[in-house]
mmCIF file with all atom_site columns, C-alpha atoms in Angstrom:
data_model
loop_
_atom_site.group_PDB
_atom_site.id
_atom_site.type_symbol
_atom_site.label_atom_id
_atom_site.label_alt_id
_atom_site.label_comp_id
_atom_site.label_asym_id
_atom_site.label_entity_id
_atom_site.label_seq_id
_atom_site.pdbx_PDB_ins_code
_atom_site.Cartn_x
_atom_site.Cartn_y
_atom_site.Cartn_z
_atom_site.occupancy
_atom_site.B_iso_or_equiv
_atom_site.pdbx_formal_charge
_atom_site.auth_seq_id
_atom_site.auth_comp_id
_atom_site.auth_asym_id
_atom_site.auth_atom_id
_atom_site.pdbx_PDB_model_num
ATOM 1  C CA . MET A 1 1  ? 91.101  141.929 135.563 1.00 58.00 ? 1  MET A CA 1
ATOM 2  C CA . GLU A 1 2  ? 92.485  140.967 132.462 1.00 77.00 ? 2  GLU A CA 1
ATOM 3  C CA . HIS A 1 3  ? 92.837  137.311 131.304 1.00 88.00 ? 3  HIS A CA 1
ATOM 4  C CA . ALA A 1 4  ? 96.100  136.095 130.055 1.00 89.00 ? 4  ALA A CA 1
ATOM 5  C CA . VAL A 1 5  ? 94.551  135.340 126.532 1.00 90.00 ? 5  VAL A CA 1
ATOM 6  C CA . ASP A 1 6  ? 93.691  139.140 126.386 1.00 94.00 ? 6  ASP A CA 1
ATOM 7  C CA . VAL A 1 7  ? 97.414  140.254 127.261 1.00 95.00 ? 7  VAL A CA 1
ATOM 8  C CA . ALA A 1 8  ? 98.855  137.811 124.954 1.00 95.00 ? 8  ALA A CA 1
ATOM 9  C CA . GLU A 1 9  ? 96.541  139.126 122.075 1.00 96.00 ? 9  GLU A CA 1
ATOM 10 C CA . ARG A 1 10 ? 97.300  142.868 123.111 1.00 97.00 ? 10 ARG A CA 1
ATOM 11 C CA . ILE A 1 11 ? 101.166 142.124 122.832 1.00 97.00 ? 11 ILE A CA 1
ATOM 12 C CA . ARG A 1 12 ? 100.753 140.323 119.593 1.00 96.00 ? 12 ARG A CA 1
ATOM 13 C CA . GLN A 1 13 ? 98.580  143.289 118.025 1.00 97.00 ? 13 GLN A CA 1
ATOM 14 C CA . GLN A 1 14 ? 101.309 145.607 119.376 1.00 97.00 ? 14 GLN A CA 1
ATOM 15 C CA . THR A 1 15 ? 104.165 143.678 118.015 1.00 96.00 ? 15 THR A CA 1
ATOM 16 C CA . GLU A 1 16 ? 102.879 143.364 114.353 1.00 95.00 ? 16 GLU A CA 1
ATOM 17 C CA . GLN A 1 17 ? 102.440 147.204 114.561 1.00 96.00 ? 17 GLN A CA 1
ATOM 18 C CA . LEU A 1 18 ? 106.233 147.534 115.221 1.00 94.00 ? 18 LEU A CA 1
ATOM 19 C CA . SER A 1 19 ? 108.814 148.209 112.547 1.00 92.00 ? 19 SER A CA 1
ATOM 20 C CA . ILE A 1 20 ? 112.362 148.545 113.023 1.00 94.00 ? 20 ILE A CA 1
ATOM 21 C CA . GLU A 1 21 ? 114.618 150.288 110.437 1.00 95.00 ? 21 GLU A CA 1
ATOM 22 C CA . SER A 1 22 ? 117.855 148.434 109.558 1.00 94.00 ? 22 SER A CA 1
ATOM 23 C CA . ASP A 1 23 ? 120.563 148.702 107.033 1.00 95.00 ? 23 ASP A CA 1
ATOM 24 C CA . LYS A 1 24 ? 118.740 146.615 104.688 1.00 93.00 ? 24 LYS A CA 1
ATOM 25 C CA . GLY A 1 25 ? 115.441 148.119 105.171 1.00 96.00 ? 25 GLY A CA 1
ATOM 26 C CA . LYS A 1 26 ? 112.191 147.951 107.373 1.00 95.00 ? 26 LYS A CA 1
ATOM 27 C CA . ILE A 1 27 ? 112.040 144.790 109.510 1.00 95.00 ? 27 ILE A CA 1
ATOM 28 C CA . THR A 1 28 ? 108.406 143.896 110.644 1.00 93.00 ? 28 THR A CA 1
ATOM 29 C CA . LEU A 1 29 ? 107.761 141.541 113.576 1.00 93.00 ? 29 LEU A CA 1
ATOM 30 C CA . THR A 1 30 ? 105.036 139.065 114.363 1.00 94.00 ? 30 THR A CA 1
ATOM 31 C CA . ALA A 1 31 ? 104.382 136.749 117.278 1.00 96.00 ? 31 ALA A CA 1
ATOM 32 C CA . SER A 1 32 ? 102.580 133.574 118.232 1.00 97.00 ? 32 SER A CA 1
ATOM 33 C CA . PHE A 1 33 ? 101.508 132.844 121.681 1.00 96.00 ? 33 PHE A CA 1
ATOM 34 C CA . GLY A 1 34 ? 100.413 129.761 123.477 1.00 95.00 ? 34 GLY A CA 1
ATOM 35 C CA . VAL A 1 35 ? 98.192  130.238 126.536 1.00 93.00 ? 35 VAL A CA 1
ATOM 36 C CA . CYS A 1 36 ? 96.841  127.468 129.070 1.00 89.00 ? 36 CYS A CA 1
ATOM 37 C CA . SER A 1 37 ? 94.193  128.448 131.549 1.00 81.00 ? 37 SER A CA 1
ATOM 38 C CA . VAL A 1 38 ? 93.642  126.304 134.394 1.00 79.00 ? 38 VAL A CA 1
ATOM 39 C CA . LYS A 1 39 ? 90.721  126.774 137.199 1.00 73.00 ? 39 LYS A CA 1
ATOM 40 C CA . GLU A 1 40 ? 92.745  125.442 140.012 1.00 70.00 ? 40 GLU A CA 1
ATOM 41 C CA . TYR A 1 41 ? 96.351  124.841 140.695 1.00 66.00 ? 41 TYR A CA 1
ATOM 42 C CA . HIS A 1 42 ? 97.657  121.803 138.648 1.00 65.00 ? 42 HIS A CA 1
ATOM 43 C CA . ASP A 1 43 ? 101.448 120.582 138.093 1.00 78.00 ? 43 ASP A CA 1
ATOM 44 C CA . ILE A 1 44 ? 103.183 123.709 136.494 1.00 82.00 ? 44 ILE A CA 1
ATOM 45 C CA . GLU A 1 45 ? 104.883 121.172 133.830 1.00 87.00 ? 45 GLU A CA 1
ATOM 46 C CA . VAL A 1 46 ? 101.536 120.112 132.591 1.00 86.00 ? 46 VAL A CA 1
ATOM 47 C CA . ALA A 1 47 ? 100.390 123.740 132.169 1.00 86.00 ? 47 ALA A CA 1
ATOM 48 C CA . ILE A 1 48 ? 103.616 124.761 130.494 1.00 90.00 ? 48 ILE A CA 1
ATOM 49 C CA . SER A 1 49 ? 103.321 121.601 128.044 1.00 92.00 ? 49 SER A CA 1
ATOM 50 C CA . LYS A 1 50 ? 99.820  122.544 127.174 1.00 91.00 ? 50 LYS A CA 1
ATOM 51 C CA . ALA A 1 51 ? 100.647 126.243 126.534 1.00 92.00 ? 51 ALA A CA 1
ATOM 52 C CA . ASP A 1 52 ? 103.601 124.970 124.369 1.00 95.00 ? 52 ASP A CA 1
ATOM 53 C CA . GLN A 1 53 ? 101.406 122.757 122.308 1.00 94.00 ? 53 GLN A CA 1
ATOM 54 C CA . ALA A 1 54 ? 98.937  125.602 121.670 1.00 94.00 ? 54 ALA A CA 1
ATOM 55 C CA . MET A 1 55 ? 102.113 127.974 120.605 1.00 95.00 ? 55 MET A CA 1
ATOM 56 C CA . PHE A 1 56 ? 102.961 125.293 118.133 1.00 95.00 ? 56 PHE A CA 1
ATOM 57 C CA . GLN A 1 57 ? 99.511  125.052 117.067 1.00 94.00 ? 57 GLN A CA 1
ATOM 58 C CA . ALA A 1 58 ? 99.618  128.901 116.515 1.00 94.00 ? 58 ALA A CA 1
ATOM 59 C CA . LYS A 1 59 ? 102.590 128.550 114.676 1.00 94.00 ? 59 LYS A CA 1
ATOM 60 C CA . SER A 1 60 ? 101.566 125.553 112.421 1.00 94.00 ? 60 SER A CA 1
ATOM 61 C CA . THR A 1 61 ? 98.161  127.175 111.313 1.00 93.00 ? 61 THR A CA 1
ATOM 62 C CA . GLY A 1 62 ? 99.169  130.663 109.997 1.00 90.00 ? 62 GLY A CA 1
ATOM 63 C CA . ARG A 1 63 ? 101.731 132.204 112.717 1.00 92.00 ? 63 ARG A CA 1
ATOM 64 C CA . ASN A 1 64 ? 100.998 135.553 114.282 1.00 96.00 ? 64 ASN A CA 1
ATOM 65 C CA . LEU A 1 65 ? 98.046  134.089 116.286 1.00 95.00 ? 65 LEU A CA 1
ATOM 66 C CA . VAL A 1 66 ? 97.093  133.333 119.933 1.00 95.00 ? 66 VAL A CA 1
ATOM 67 C CA . ARG A 1 67 ? 95.934  129.897 120.622 1.00 95.00 ? 67 ARG A CA 1
ATOM 68 C CA . THR A 1 68 ? 94.679  128.505 123.919 1.00 92.00 ? 68 THR A CA 1
ATOM 69 C CA . SER A 1 69 ? 94.601  125.179 125.852 1.00 89.00 ? 69 SER A CA 1
ATOM 70 C CA . GLN A 1 70 ? 92.588  124.346 128.941 1.00 77.00 ? 70 GLN A CA 1
ATOM 71 C CA . ILE A 1 71 ? 93.201  121.797 131.569 1.00 73.00 ? 71 ILE A CA 1
ATOM 72 C CA . ILE A 1 72 ? 90.115  120.009 132.431 1.00 60.00 ? 72 ILE A CA 1
ATOM 73 C CA . ILE A 1 73 ? 89.921  119.853 136.296 1.00 53.00 ? 73 ILE A CA 1
ATOM 74 C CA . SER A 1 74 ? 88.858  116.295 136.150 1.00 47.00 ? 74 SER A CA 1
ATOM 75 C CA . GLU A 1 75 ? 91.628  115.060 133.817 1.00 50.00 ? 75 GLU A CA 1
ATOM 76 C CA . PHE A 1 76 ? 94.090  115.632 136.768 1.00 49.00 ? 76 PHE A CA 1
ATOM 77 C CA . ALA A 1 77 ? 92.064  115.119 139.974 1.00 47.00 ? 77 ALA A CA 1
ATOM 78 C CA . SER A 1 78 ? 93.721  112.758 142.314 1.00 46.00 ? 78 SER A CA 1
#
């Protein structure tokens, strides 16, 4: 089974290999991804927020990267 970070990395690599021809020349693409891994179910809003933070970290540290965040179970235990 592939992990989400592996899928994101594969998509990132395939995206950077694309080129689109336009009237103004070749356009190349890159993509930044934020992935949040959780070991047990947690509030989806927290997971989305952590993934969003990881994506902004990827964009601010060079773009065309995959960054991860992990929710620590004890942080959110009731």
